[in-house]
Structures are given as C-alpha cells and as structure tokens.
Short mmCIF file of C-alpha atoms in Angstrom, two decimals:
data_model
loop_
_atom_site.label_atom_id
_atom_site.label_comp_id
_atom_site.label_asym_id
_atom_site.label_seq_id
_atom_site.Cartn_x
_atom_site.Cartn_y
_atom_site.Cartn_z
CA MET A 201 -9.15 -10.30 -24.49
CA SER A 202 -10.84 -11.08 -27.82
CA ALA A 203 -9.70 -9.25 -30.90
CA SER A 204 -12.16 -7.08 -32.81
CA THR A 205 -12.32 -6.66 -36.58
CA GLU A 206 -13.36 -3.03 -36.15
CA GLN A 207 -10.88 -0.35 -35.17
CA PRO A 208 -12.02 1.28 -31.91
CA GLU A 209 -12.41 5.03 -31.61
CA ILE A 210 -9.08 6.60 -30.67
CA ILE A 211 -9.33 8.13 -27.20
CA ALA A 212 -5.75 9.30 -26.66
CA GLN A 213 -3.08 10.00 -29.25
CA ALA A 214 0.46 11.37 -29.39
CA ILE A 215 1.58 12.53 -32.83
CA GLY A 216 5.28 13.20 -33.42
CA VAL A 217 5.76 14.21 -29.79
CA THR A 218 9.16 15.33 -28.56
CA ARG A 219 9.88 16.53 -25.03
CA SER A 220 13.26 18.02 -24.23
CA TYR A 221 14.75 19.14 -20.94
CA PRO A 222 18.14 20.81 -20.46
CA GLY A 223 20.67 18.27 -21.71
CA VAL A 224 18.10 15.48 -22.10
CA ILE A 225 15.63 14.39 -24.80
CA ALA A 226 13.05 12.51 -22.77
CA LEU A 227 10.77 11.75 -25.75
CA ASP A 228 11.95 11.64 -29.34
CA ASN A 229 9.30 11.92 -32.08
CA VAL A 230 6.88 9.53 -30.38
CA ASP A 231 3.67 8.29 -32.01
CA PHE A 232 1.21 6.50 -29.72
CA GLU A 233 -2.50 5.83 -29.56
CA VAL A 234 -4.99 3.86 -27.48
CA GLY A 235 -8.60 3.14 -28.41
CA ARG A 236 -11.91 3.03 -26.60
CA GLY A 237 -12.25 -0.10 -24.46
CA GLU A 238 -8.62 -1.09 -25.03
CA VAL A 239 -6.10 -1.97 -22.32
CA ARG A 240 -2.66 -1.06 -23.60
CA ALA A 241 0.42 -2.09 -21.65
CA LEU A 242 3.24 0.47 -21.66
CA LEU A 243 6.61 -1.19 -21.15
CA GLY A 244 10.19 -0.02 -20.85
CA GLN A 245 13.05 0.52 -18.47
CA ASN A 246 13.11 3.39 -16.01
CA GLY A 247 14.22 6.33 -18.10
CA ALA A 248 12.73 4.88 -21.31
CA GLY A 249 10.19 7.71 -21.54
CA LYS A 250 7.08 6.07 -20.08
CA SER A 251 6.68 8.58 -17.26
CA THR A 252 7.19 11.54 -19.59
CA LEU A 253 4.54 10.23 -22.00
CA ILE A 254 2.14 9.75 -19.08
CA ARG A 255 2.82 13.29 -17.89
CA LEU A 256 1.98 14.67 -21.33
CA LEU A 257 -1.21 12.66 -21.69
CA SER A 258 -2.22 13.75 -18.17
CA GLY A 259 -1.58 17.42 -18.89
CA VAL A 260 1.11 17.66 -16.20
CA ASP A 261 3.62 18.66 -18.88
CA VAL A 262 3.45 19.89 -22.49
CA PRO A 263 5.37 18.69 -25.56
CA SER A 264 8.33 20.61 -26.92
CA SER A 265 6.88 19.72 -30.32
CA GLY A 266 4.11 17.49 -31.61
CA THR A 267 0.48 17.10 -30.58
CA ILE A 268 -1.45 15.39 -27.79
CA LEU A 269 -5.06 14.60 -28.66
CA ILE A 270 -7.70 13.48 -26.16
CA ALA A 271 -10.93 12.27 -27.81
CA GLY A 272 -9.81 14.02 -30.99
CA THR A 273 -9.22 17.43 -29.39
CA ASP A 274 -5.78 18.99 -29.00
CA LEU A 275 -4.92 19.15 -25.32
CA GLY A 276 -2.58 22.04 -26.08
CA SER A 277 -1.42 23.77 -22.93
CA GLU A 278 -4.62 23.33 -20.93
CA GLY A 279 -2.74 21.43 -18.20
CA VAL A 280 -4.00 19.01 -15.60
CA HIS A 281 -7.45 20.56 -15.27
CA GLY A 282 -7.92 20.49 -19.03
CA ALA A 283 -6.96 16.82 -19.17
CA ALA A 284 -9.29 16.03 -16.27
CA ASP A 285 -12.14 17.92 -17.96
CA ARG A 286 -11.61 15.79 -21.06
CA GLY A 287 -11.83 12.62 -18.98
CA VAL A 288 -8.21 11.70 -18.17
CA ALA A 289 -7.50 10.14 -14.77
CA THR A 290 -4.04 9.04 -13.64
CA CYS A 291 -3.01 6.83 -10.76
CA TYR A 292 0.73 7.09 -10.14
CA GLN A 293 2.97 4.47 -8.55
CA GLU A 294 4.13 6.90 -5.87
CA LEU A 295 1.11 7.58 -3.70
CA SER A 296 -0.24 11.14 -3.63
CA LEU A 297 -2.39 10.71 -0.53
CA VAL A 298 -2.15 13.03 2.47
CA ALA A 299 -1.37 10.78 5.43
CA ASP A 300 -2.99 13.00 8.09
CA LEU A 301 -6.36 13.27 6.32
CA THR A 302 -9.13 10.69 6.29
CA VAL A 303 -9.71 8.45 3.28
CA ALA A 304 -12.84 10.44 2.37
CA GLU A 305 -10.99 13.78 2.65
CA ASN A 306 -8.31 12.43 0.30
CA PHE A 307 -11.01 11.55 -2.21
CA PHE A 308 -12.24 15.13 -2.39
CA LEU A 309 -9.10 17.25 -2.10
CA GLY A 310 -9.83 20.57 -3.81
CA LYS A 311 -13.44 19.66 -4.62
CA TRP A 312 -15.21 19.43 -1.28
CA PRO A 313 -18.94 18.67 -1.49
CA ARG A 314 -20.86 21.36 0.34
CA GLY A 315 -24.12 21.31 2.24
CA ARG A 316 -26.16 23.93 4.07
CA PHE A 317 -23.62 24.24 6.87
CA GLY A 318 -20.32 24.00 4.98
CA ILE A 319 -18.42 20.91 3.85
CA ASP A 320 -20.72 17.87 3.71
CA THR A 321 -18.60 15.28 5.48
CA LYS A 322 -21.37 12.72 5.43
CA ALA A 323 -21.67 12.96 1.64
CA MET A 324 -17.89 12.65 1.34
CA ALA A 325 -17.85 9.46 3.40
CA THR A 326 -20.80 7.99 1.52
CA ARG A 327 -19.36 8.65 -1.93
CA ALA A 328 -15.89 7.44 -0.91
CA ALA A 329 -17.39 4.23 0.49
CA GLU A 330 -19.28 3.68 -2.77
CA ALA A 331 -16.12 4.17 -4.83
CA LEU A 332 -14.19 1.74 -2.62
CA ALA A 333 -17.04 -0.77 -2.72
CA SER A 334 -16.84 -0.74 -6.52
CA LEU A 335 -13.39 -2.28 -6.05
CA GLY A 336 -14.67 -4.72 -3.46
CA ALA A 337 -12.78 -2.88 -0.72
CA THR A 338 -14.13 -2.53 2.83
CA ILE A 339 -11.80 0.27 3.93
CA ASP A 340 -13.39 2.71 6.40
CA PRO A 341 -13.72 6.09 4.61
CA ASN A 342 -13.33 7.83 7.98
CA ALA A 343 -10.01 6.12 8.75
CA ILE A 344 -6.87 8.27 8.86
CA THR A 345 -5.03 7.42 5.65
CA GLY A 346 -1.61 7.17 7.30
CA THR A 347 -2.84 4.32 9.52
CA LEU A 348 -3.63 2.12 6.50
CA THR A 349 -1.21 -0.43 5.12
CA LEU A 350 0.63 0.40 1.90
CA ALA A 351 -1.64 -2.02 0.03
CA GLN A 352 -4.77 -0.36 1.40
CA GLN A 353 -3.45 3.07 0.46
CA GLN A 354 -2.83 1.88 -3.08
CA ILE A 355 -6.44 0.69 -3.33
CA VAL A 356 -7.64 4.10 -2.11
CA GLU A 357 -5.49 5.74 -4.79
CA ILE A 358 -7.00 3.57 -7.52
CA ALA A 359 -10.59 4.03 -6.31
CA ARG A 360 -10.10 7.80 -6.24
CA ALA A 361 -8.87 7.76 -9.85
CA LEU A 362 -11.94 5.80 -10.94
CA GLN A 363 -14.62 7.84 -9.18
CA ASP A 364 -15.29 10.31 -12.00
CA ASP A 365 -15.83 7.69 -14.76
CA PRO A 366 -12.85 8.73 -16.93
CA LYS A 367 -12.53 8.19 -20.70
CA LEU A 368 -8.83 7.42 -20.28
CA LEU A 369 -7.46 5.77 -17.16
CA ILE A 370 -3.66 5.68 -16.75
CA LEU A 371 -2.40 3.20 -14.14
CA ASP A 372 1.30 3.40 -13.26
CA GLU A 373 2.36 0.23 -11.38
CA PRO A 374 -1.03 0.00 -9.60
CA THR A 375 -0.43 -3.43 -8.05
CA SER A 376 3.22 -3.29 -7.03
CA ALA A 377 2.30 -3.27 -3.31
CA LEU A 378 -0.71 -5.57 -3.43
CA ALA A 379 -1.29 -9.16 -2.34
CA SER A 380 -2.46 -11.77 -4.85
CA ALA A 381 -6.17 -11.50 -3.98
CA GLU A 382 -6.01 -7.70 -4.25
CA VAL A 383 -4.17 -7.92 -7.60
CA ALA A 384 -6.95 -10.09 -8.99
CA LEU A 385 -9.50 -7.56 -7.73
CA VAL A 386 -7.73 -4.67 -9.46
CA LEU A 387 -7.37 -6.59 -12.72
CA GLU A 388 -11.05 -7.47 -12.68
CA THR A 389 -11.87 -3.82 -12.04
CA VAL A 390 -9.74 -2.78 -15.01
CA ARG A 391 -11.54 -5.31 -17.22
CA ARG A 392 -14.89 -3.94 -16.08
CA VAL A 393 -13.79 -0.36 -16.74
CA ALA A 394 -12.50 -1.25 -20.23
CA ALA A 395 -15.75 -3.10 -21.00
CA LYS A 396 -17.57 0.20 -20.46
CA GLY A 397 -15.50 1.78 -23.24
CA VAL A 398 -12.77 3.41 -21.14
CA ALA A 399 -9.30 3.36 -22.68
CA VAL A 400 -6.67 2.12 -20.22
CA ILE A 401 -2.89 2.59 -20.28
CA TYR A 402 -1.37 0.05 -17.90
CA VAL A 403 2.24 0.31 -16.73
CA SER A 404 3.75 -2.64 -14.89
CA HIS A 405 7.00 -4.62 -14.75
CA ARG A 406 5.13 -7.86 -14.02
CA MET A 407 4.74 -9.75 -17.27
CA ASP A 408 2.30 -12.35 -15.92
CA GLU A 409 0.01 -9.55 -14.78
CA ILE A 410 0.30 -7.68 -18.09
CA ARG A 411 -0.64 -10.78 -20.05
CA GLN A 412 -3.77 -11.19 -17.92
CA ILE A 413 -5.03 -7.69 -18.52
CA ALA A 414 -3.73 -6.38 -21.87
CA ALA A 415 -3.96 -7.65 -25.46
CA SER A 416 -1.23 -5.36 -26.78
CA ALA A 417 1.86 -3.57 -25.51
CA THR A 418 3.87 -0.56 -26.59
CA VAL A 419 7.57 -0.94 -25.80
CA MET A 420 9.71 2.16 -25.25
CA ARG A 421 13.47 2.53 -25.07
CA ASN A 422 15.65 5.65 -24.84
CA GLY A 423 12.73 8.00 -25.36
CA LYS A 424 11.39 6.27 -28.46
CA VAL A 425 8.60 3.83 -29.22
CA VAL A 426 10.38 0.66 -30.33
CA LYS A 427 7.32 -1.38 -31.23
CA THR A 428 3.65 -1.98 -30.48
CA LEU A 429 2.93 -5.69 -30.50
CA SER A 430 0.32 -8.32 -29.72
CA LEU A 431 1.05 -9.98 -26.39
CA GLY A 432 -0.57 -13.19 -27.57
CA GLU A 433 1.99 -13.46 -30.37
CA SER A 434 5.11 -12.38 -28.41
CA ASP A 435 7.04 -14.29 -25.77
CA THR A 436 8.54 -12.58 -22.73
CA ALA A 437 12.14 -13.00 -23.94
CA THR A 438 11.29 -11.06 -27.12
CA ILE A 439 9.64 -8.27 -25.13
CA ILE A 440 12.58 -7.95 -22.75
CA ARG A 441 15.01 -7.85 -25.68
CA LEU A 442 13.01 -4.93 -27.07
CA MET A 443 13.05 -3.19 -23.69
CA ILE A 444 16.76 -3.51 -22.98
CA GLY A 445 18.26 -4.05 -26.41
CA THR A 446 19.94 -7.32 -25.46
CA ASP A 447 19.14 -10.93 -24.59
CA PRO A 448 17.53 -11.35 -21.13
CA GLU A 449 19.82 -14.30 -20.43
CA ASN A 450 22.72 -11.85 -20.42
CA GLN A 451 21.06 -10.02 -17.52
CA ARG A 452 21.27 -13.03 -15.21
CA PRO A 453 24.07 -12.93 -12.62
CA GLN A 454 26.84 -15.44 -13.10
CA ALA A 455 26.75 -18.32 -10.65
CA VAL A 456 29.57 -18.23 -8.12
CA ASP A 457 30.90 -21.48 -6.70
CA HIS A 458 31.79 -20.78 -3.09
CA GLU A 459 31.42 -22.24 0.34
CA PRO A 460 29.46 -20.15 2.84
CA GLY A 461 31.43 -18.75 5.73
CA PRO A 462 30.69 -18.79 9.46
CA VAL A 463 27.30 -17.92 10.94
CA VAL A 464 27.10 -14.13 11.29
CA LEU A 465 23.44 -13.80 12.28
CA GLU A 466 21.12 -16.18 14.08
CA ALA A 467 17.45 -15.79 14.91
CA ARG A 468 16.12 -18.06 17.65
CA GLU A 469 12.37 -18.50 18.13
CA LEU A 470 11.54 -14.93 17.20
CA ALA A 471 8.00 -13.69 17.79
CA ILE A 472 6.72 -10.39 16.42
CA PRO A 473 2.98 -10.26 17.20
CA PRO A 474 0.63 -10.67 15.51
CA LYS A 475 2.17 -11.99 12.29
CA VAL A 476 5.35 -13.79 13.33
CA THR A 477 5.05 -16.45 16.01
CA ASP A 478 8.18 -18.65 15.85
CA VAL A 479 11.02 -17.98 13.41
CA SER A 480 14.49 -19.47 13.64
CA PHE A 481 17.25 -19.38 11.01
CA GLN A 482 20.96 -18.80 10.48
CA LEU A 483 22.70 -16.49 8.03
CA ARG A 484 26.29 -17.11 6.94
CA ALA A 485 29.01 -14.81 5.64
CA GLY A 486 29.16 -14.73 1.85
CA GLU A 487 25.52 -15.75 1.50
CA ILE A 488 22.44 -14.25 -0.16
CA LEU A 489 19.45 -15.54 1.79
CA GLY A 490 16.04 -15.02 0.19
CA LEU A 491 12.92 -14.63 2.26
CA ALA A 492 9.72 -15.60 0.44
CA GLY A 493 6.09 -15.37 1.47
CA LEU A 494 2.86 -13.70 0.51
CA LEU A 495 2.33 -10.04 1.29
CA GLY A 496 1.18 -9.94 4.89
CA SER A 497 3.17 -13.03 5.89
CA GLY A 498 5.44 -10.98 8.16
CA ARG A 499 8.55 -10.64 6.01
CA THR A 500 8.87 -6.89 6.54
CA GLU A 501 8.13 -7.20 10.26
CA LEU A 502 10.86 -9.82 10.57
CA LEU A 503 13.45 -7.63 8.87
CA ARG A 504 12.43 -4.58 10.90
CA ALA A 505 12.67 -6.57 14.13
CA ILE A 506 16.18 -7.77 13.27
CA ALA A 507 17.18 -4.18 12.48
CA GLY A 508 15.71 -3.02 15.80
CA PHE A 509 12.76 -1.06 14.42
CA GLU A 510 10.07 -3.53 15.50
CA ARG A 511 9.63 -4.74 19.05
CA LEU A 512 10.26 -8.42 19.67
CA GLY A 513 7.56 -10.40 21.47
CA GLY A 514 10.06 -13.13 22.25
CA GLY A 515 13.21 -14.90 21.10
CA ASP A 516 16.83 -13.93 20.65
CA ILE A 517 19.01 -12.40 17.93
CA LEU A 518 22.70 -13.30 17.86
CA VAL A 519 25.36 -11.49 15.83
CA ASP A 520 28.69 -13.29 15.49
CA GLY A 521 27.58 -15.62 18.27
CA GLU A 522 26.73 -12.88 20.78
CA THR A 523 23.17 -12.17 21.89
CA ILE A 524 22.08 -8.57 21.32
CA ALA A 525 19.80 -7.35 24.10
CA PRO A 526 17.89 -5.18 24.09
CA VAL A 527 17.54 -5.06 20.30
CA THR A 528 17.57 -1.41 19.22
CA PRO A 529 18.45 0.30 15.93
CA ARG A 530 21.60 1.82 17.47
CA ARG A 531 22.82 -1.53 18.81
CA MET A 532 22.14 -3.34 15.54
CA ARG A 533 23.89 -0.63 13.53
CA ARG A 534 26.93 -0.94 15.79
CA ALA A 535 26.78 -4.70 15.22
CA GLY A 536 27.07 -4.09 11.47
CA ILE A 537 23.42 -4.60 10.46
CA ALA A 538 21.75 -2.20 8.02
CA MET A 539 18.30 -2.24 6.42
CA THR A 540 16.86 -0.67 3.27
CA PRO A 541 13.08 -0.27 3.72
CA GLU A 542 10.36 -1.20 1.25
CA ASP A 543 9.10 2.37 0.89
CA ARG A 544 12.21 4.17 -0.30
CA LYS A 545 10.40 7.48 -0.86
CA ARG A 546 9.12 7.84 2.70
CA GLU A 547 11.68 5.86 4.69
CA GLY A 548 14.68 5.06 2.52
CA ALA A 549 15.88 8.45 1.32
CA LEU A 550 15.69 12.14 2.17
CA MET A 551 14.21 13.19 -1.15
CA ASN A 552 15.17 16.88 -1.04
CA LEU A 553 18.83 16.21 -0.27
CA GLY A 554 21.49 15.53 -2.86
CA ILE A 555 22.38 12.05 -4.07
CA ASP A 556 25.83 12.48 -2.52
CA GLU A 557 24.36 13.58 0.82
CA ASN A 558 22.08 10.54 0.90
CA ILE A 559 25.00 8.22 0.22
CA VAL A 560 27.36 9.53 2.91
CA MET A 561 24.87 10.25 5.70
CA SER A 562 25.42 6.78 7.20
CA ASP A 563 29.01 7.69 8.11
CA TYR A 564 29.89 11.38 8.24
CA ARG A 565 33.14 10.75 10.13
CA SER A 566 34.84 9.19 7.12
CA VAL A 567 34.11 12.28 5.00
CA SER A 568 35.03 14.86 7.62
CA ARG A 569 38.26 16.59 8.61
CA SER A 570 38.65 17.63 12.24
CA GLY A 571 34.93 17.13 12.77
CA VAL A 572 33.94 19.30 9.81
CA LEU A 573 32.22 17.76 6.79
CA SER A 574 34.54 17.89 3.77
CA VAL A 575 32.86 18.59 0.43
CA SER A 576 35.76 17.05 -1.48
CA LEU A 577 35.80 13.85 0.61
CA MET A 578 32.01 13.57 0.30
CA ARG A 579 32.27 14.02 -3.46
CA ASP A 580 35.05 11.44 -3.80
CA ALA A 581 33.21 8.86 -1.65
CA SER A 582 29.89 9.30 -3.41
CA GLU A 583 31.47 9.26 -6.88
CA ALA A 584 33.32 6.03 -6.10
CA LEU A 585 30.10 4.32 -4.99
CA ALA A 586 28.14 5.77 -7.92
CA ARG A 587 30.66 4.20 -10.32
CA ARG A 588 30.63 0.91 -8.45
CA LEU A 589 26.82 0.68 -8.44
CA SER A 590 26.26 2.22 -11.92
CA ILE A 591 24.22 5.09 -10.48
CA LYS A 592 23.29 7.36 -13.40
CA ALA A 593 23.17 11.07 -12.64
CA HIS A 594 24.39 14.23 -14.35
CA ASP A 595 25.43 15.68 -11.00
CA LEU A 596 25.53 13.82 -7.67
CA ALA A 597 24.64 17.08 -5.92
CA GLN A 598 21.19 17.08 -7.55
CA PRO A 599 18.25 16.06 -5.33
CA ILE A 600 17.75 12.31 -5.17
CA SER A 601 14.07 12.92 -6.00
CA THR A 602 15.09 13.73 -9.61
CA MET A 603 16.40 10.21 -10.21
CA SER A 604 14.58 7.15 -11.52
CA GLY A 605 13.37 4.59 -8.98
CA GLY A 606 16.16 2.17 -9.81
CA ASN A 607 18.88 4.76 -9.30
CA GLN A 608 17.26 5.93 -6.06
CA GLN A 609 17.30 2.34 -4.79
CA LYS A 610 20.96 1.87 -5.69
CA ALA A 611 21.81 5.10 -3.87
CA VAL A 612 20.03 3.83 -0.74
CA ILE A 613 22.06 0.61 -0.91
CA ALA A 614 25.22 2.66 -1.51
CA ARG A 615 24.61 4.43 1.80
CA TRP A 616 25.15 1.22 3.72
CA LEU A 617 28.11 0.16 1.60
CA HIS A 618 29.63 3.52 2.54
CA ALA A 619 29.06 2.60 6.19
CA ASP A 620 30.74 -0.79 5.56
CA ALA A 621 27.78 -2.73 6.99
CA ASP A 622 28.43 -6.47 7.34
CA ILE A 623 24.81 -7.61 6.97
CA LEU A 624 22.37 -6.00 4.55
CA LEU A 625 18.64 -6.51 5.04
CA LEU A 626 17.01 -5.54 1.72
CA ASP A 627 13.22 -5.23 1.79
CA GLU A 628 11.81 -5.21 -1.76
CA PRO A 629 14.88 -3.49 -3.27
CA THR A 630 13.65 -4.17 -6.83
CA ARG A 631 10.06 -2.99 -6.33
CA GLY A 632 8.99 -0.80 -9.25
CA VAL A 633 12.36 -0.77 -11.02
CA ASP A 634 13.08 -1.84 -14.59
CA VAL A 635 14.73 -5.01 -15.87
CA GLU A 636 18.21 -3.52 -16.22
CA ALA A 637 18.15 -1.94 -12.74
CA LYS A 638 17.00 -5.27 -11.27
CA ALA A 639 19.94 -7.06 -12.87
CA GLN A 640 22.29 -4.41 -11.47
CA ILE A 641 20.84 -4.84 -7.97
CA TYR A 642 21.27 -8.62 -8.25
CA ALA A 643 24.90 -8.04 -9.23
CA ILE A 644 25.41 -5.65 -6.30
CA MET A 645 24.10 -8.26 -3.87
CA ARG A 646 26.41 -10.91 -5.31
CA ALA A 647 29.41 -8.60 -5.16
CA VAL A 648 28.65 -7.78 -1.53
CA ALA A 649 28.37 -11.49 -0.68
CA ASP A 650 31.61 -12.25 -2.53
CA GLU A 651 33.34 -9.75 -0.21
CA GLY A 652 32.36 -11.96 2.73
CA LYS A 653 29.36 -9.93 3.83
CA ALA A 654 25.82 -11.33 4.05
CA VAL A 655 22.51 -10.31 2.46
CA VAL A 656 18.87 -11.04 3.31
CA PHE A 657 16.70 -10.37 0.25
CA VAL A 658 12.90 -9.98 0.44
CA SER A 659 10.91 -9.86 -2.78
CA SER A 660 7.23 -10.26 -3.64
CA GLU A 661 8.27 -11.28 -7.15
CA LEU A 662 9.17 -14.89 -6.39
CA GLU A 663 10.70 -15.44 -9.81
CA GLU A 664 13.59 -13.20 -8.71
CA LEU A 665 14.70 -15.40 -5.85
CA PRO A 666 16.05 -18.37 -7.87
CA LEU A 667 18.12 -15.93 -9.95
CA CYS A 668 20.33 -14.66 -7.16
CA CYS A 669 19.83 -16.50 -3.84
CA ASP A 670 21.97 -19.22 -2.31
CA ARG A 671 19.09 -20.25 -0.07
CA VAL A 672 15.44 -19.28 0.23
CA LEU A 673 13.30 -19.56 3.35
CA VAL A 674 9.52 -19.53 2.97
CA LEU A 675 7.62 -17.68 5.71
CA ARG A 676 4.02 -18.76 6.18
CA ASP A 677 1.59 -18.95 9.09
CA GLY A 678 4.03 -17.14 11.36
CA SER A 679 7.05 -19.42 10.92
CA ILE A 680 9.58 -20.74 8.42
CA GLN A 681 7.86 -23.59 6.59
CA ARG A 682 10.34 -24.60 3.91
CA GLU A 683 13.98 -24.11 2.94
CA PHE A 684 15.35 -24.38 -0.59
CA VAL A 685 19.04 -24.45 -1.52
CA ALA A 686 20.56 -23.41 -4.87
CA PRO A 687 20.65 -24.70 -7.55
CA HIS A 688 17.44 -26.51 -6.55
CA ILE A 689 15.27 -23.39 -6.13
CA THR A 690 12.32 -23.21 -8.51
CA LEU A 691 9.49 -20.75 -8.90
CA SER A 692 6.88 -23.51 -8.76
CA ASP A 693 8.24 -24.82 -5.45
CA LEU A 694 8.33 -21.32 -3.95
CA LEU A 695 4.78 -20.59 -5.07
CA GLU A 696 3.50 -23.88 -3.70
CA ALA A 697 5.25 -23.42 -0.36
CA SER A 698 4.11 -19.79 -0.02
CA MET A 699 0.48 -20.42 -0.91
CA ALA A 700 -0.06 -23.86 0.63
CA SER A 701 -2.38 -22.71 3.40
CA HIS A 702 -3.74 -19.36 2.25
CA SER A 703 -3.96 -19.15 -1.53
CA THR A 704 -6.16 -16.10 -1.20
CA GLN A 705 -4.28 -14.42 1.62
CA GLU A 706 -4.63 -10.69 1.68
CA ALA A 707 -2.50 -7.94 3.17
CA SER A 708 -3.68 -6.80 6.53
#
C-alpha cells in the first residue's frame, strides 16, 4: 500500500488503557490508534492482549482505566450497541453463527426486517445475497448454516460484518479456514473497504498474508504494545523476536537422528467419496508424517476415515499388520488410534467442563478407585500432563473455554496422551495459535515420536511441515502425488506439488 504524506483522520484510539481481571493485568497502559483507510495488522502471541484490546474497541468490555475513542468520541460504557452505532464491526475467529438457522436469518439476528405480514424473509434473503455477492460468494442465503463447510461459514461471518458499511472493521483471523482463492478474495475485499475510508484492524498469524494487506503492524507482548512498525522496513525474524522476546531460530525443534521403527499403520487403496479416490501409505513407529494439500483436497476426510468417523468407499486399513474391519471409532480407539479434530471448539473439547475433566475423559478407569472417579487421581494426572505440555492455567478446574486457543489445543492433545494412544492423528493442531504455542506443539509431537509412537500431522500452513516432519505426503486430485523425506523437504517443493493441477482450488 502506498504511503501518504498526510496523516489520516484517527478513527479508533486507545489512550493509556489498562484492563485488569482478578489476578491478571490483560492490558497495561496501552496506546493505540488506527486511521481512516488504514489497514493495521495487530500481532502477538495468544495472551499478549490482542483479544482484550479488540473487546474494548468493540464495546464488549470497558477499560479499568484509560479512554477508548471512536471517531473522536469517548466510547465510555456504552457497550456493544454503542460501538455498533459509532460504526464498529467485528468478525471474530470463533464463528458466532447459529447452525440451525439459515444464512439469511444469521445475517439479521436481532434486527429482522419486517413487512406487512411480519418478518420479511424475502428481503432478508435478498440483502444477504447482495452482501455475499460483494465478496464474490455464491452461497445460497436460504441454506441452513450448519450444512456449510467451515470455509463457507467464515465467509458468511465476514459478509455479515461488512453489511452495515462500518467505519472500523476488526477482523480476527478471518482467513484461517479458507482456501487460497478465498483468501485472495477476502484480501481484495479488505483493500476495497479500506479504499472507501474504513479503518481496518487485521489480526492474523500468517505473515505472508499480513504483508499483502497491511502497511504497518502493532506488536503486543504481555499486555503491552511493544512497537508499531512499517512492514516494508521490517523482516519477519525481527517481528517474531518482538512478539516472543527471543530469536525465532530458538523456537525450532532440534533435529533428532533416529531410524524409524516398524510399520504401525498402513492404508491400502483408500477411497472416501467424493474427494479421496486412491490413497496408500505406511506410517512407522517413531515417525512424524506430514500430510500436505490444499484445503478441500481431502486431508480431513482421510484422517476422519482412519479414525473411523468417515465411511470408507473402498480399501483397507491395517494396524500393526492386522486389517481392521469394519472401521469404527470404537475399534480404532481400541487399536490405539486417536484423532484431534480441526474445529477444537465444536468437536475437540467440551468447553463448559474443566481443563482437568477434558484431559482425563479419554480414560476414566485410570483415575478411578473401585469404579468411582477420584478427584485426587484426576488432579494428579491432569497436573502431570499440564506440566509436560506447558499448559498455562491458574486452576485446572476452570472451564477450558477460559483458556487461549493454544492452551486449549494442548489440552486436547493431552487427553490422548492420558489414554496412551499409539498413533495420533492431528488435524490442524496449530490453527489460530501463536508462535510460541506452535513451537510447543512441534516439541510435543517430537517427544511423542521419540517415545516410539507415531504422529500424522495435517497443516494448511505448509511452511510448518519442513520444521517438524520426517516425511511429507502431498494429497492432490484424490491420491498421494508426491513424497518428501527430511532433510530434503522445502516449502517451494510442497507448494509446487500441492498446487500443480489446481492453483485456484477452492474449498467445497
């Protein structure tokens, strides 16, 4: 984006803002501003204070001290409605859509357009379709939202945030579930919105994406603003050092020289219609096997089929040389296979239960005495795994929903370590987590492999795979197209192999 010699009008501003909660200072004397037509990246680890700042600017929360100004007016304690009236729209990473309602109904929750005979459903559908069309989306406004893919739901969320022409648009990880063509569409939409004079705060962990859309970035750490810098004048290593307070090279897992063990899992000519047509591979003990491919290539379907959650259209799955038939979740669990799903909020954790309860629920027998759940055994087991996986929490009995995304993900992985699973299938375990949490998850995978277990790692961020995988298989056009073996795994090779046939592939 071209620099301007004139300072743009300030749309949103935080002046000396502090926000304290019992035992925690979430924001510490923060100054922040974003101008009209500017796209400002907001960077930092989970727990750095980004979410709290967003909540204050959105009116969801109020400062303990300091001032929030929107278009020069003190937001005070007017709350969400006051922020919305002043032109603030926020699109959060965790979707807020109601699965059982239509797309159009989700657009107009709490503000139903009315006609002569009640709610004007036709007007709702028309206006929702127009908002989606502005993003280039062809999603049916009358479709039940829960039947859409995660990527489609994210687009609905973004379109809904844009429909009232806001002065300030806050996007929290808006593309984390999107395919490459959809990402480009969202970025172009953000550019168009900014060109109209809307101020945009853009939160993402993807540096390549941030550099495409933002000219400047504000880096936060431990509740403070560390620095606001020009992205054109700052390399990624410098930005990561500001985010984590150390050199990014120190976050890379140490290479381990080891020979893989025997084959523990084998897939033979697997078919999972309509995406997967013929997949065969072997997984060995002590190995981290990466699975690459564009969103929509069938990676998730393949993992779910191996775990027994997706019906096979053909082929065989062997565990320790024995064919498992029929393939069901119960049989695969007994065979030592466990899976962490992509959507941890809806499928990976029971959000209202305690962290400790989520960790031990995979094996209650080991924390019970005479068939009765033991609070002390549950506490000891969960505390041991929390220490091992660096899970940060004041009290493991607190609901898992109160934790950052990275700590939630580590708790979900801890559940299957508690169950002593031999094969871990990890679907996007680093999605939406910060740099430090990613490094910790990489280290967890390596430690599990070093114990003689095996890991299958799926990630949409291809640059992760060379950091921690012993082998990477590239899934494209329904089958495994390429195999790369460490240390000869490069991002350029993975990108080329993944995008060879469908460089503009979209999620279905």
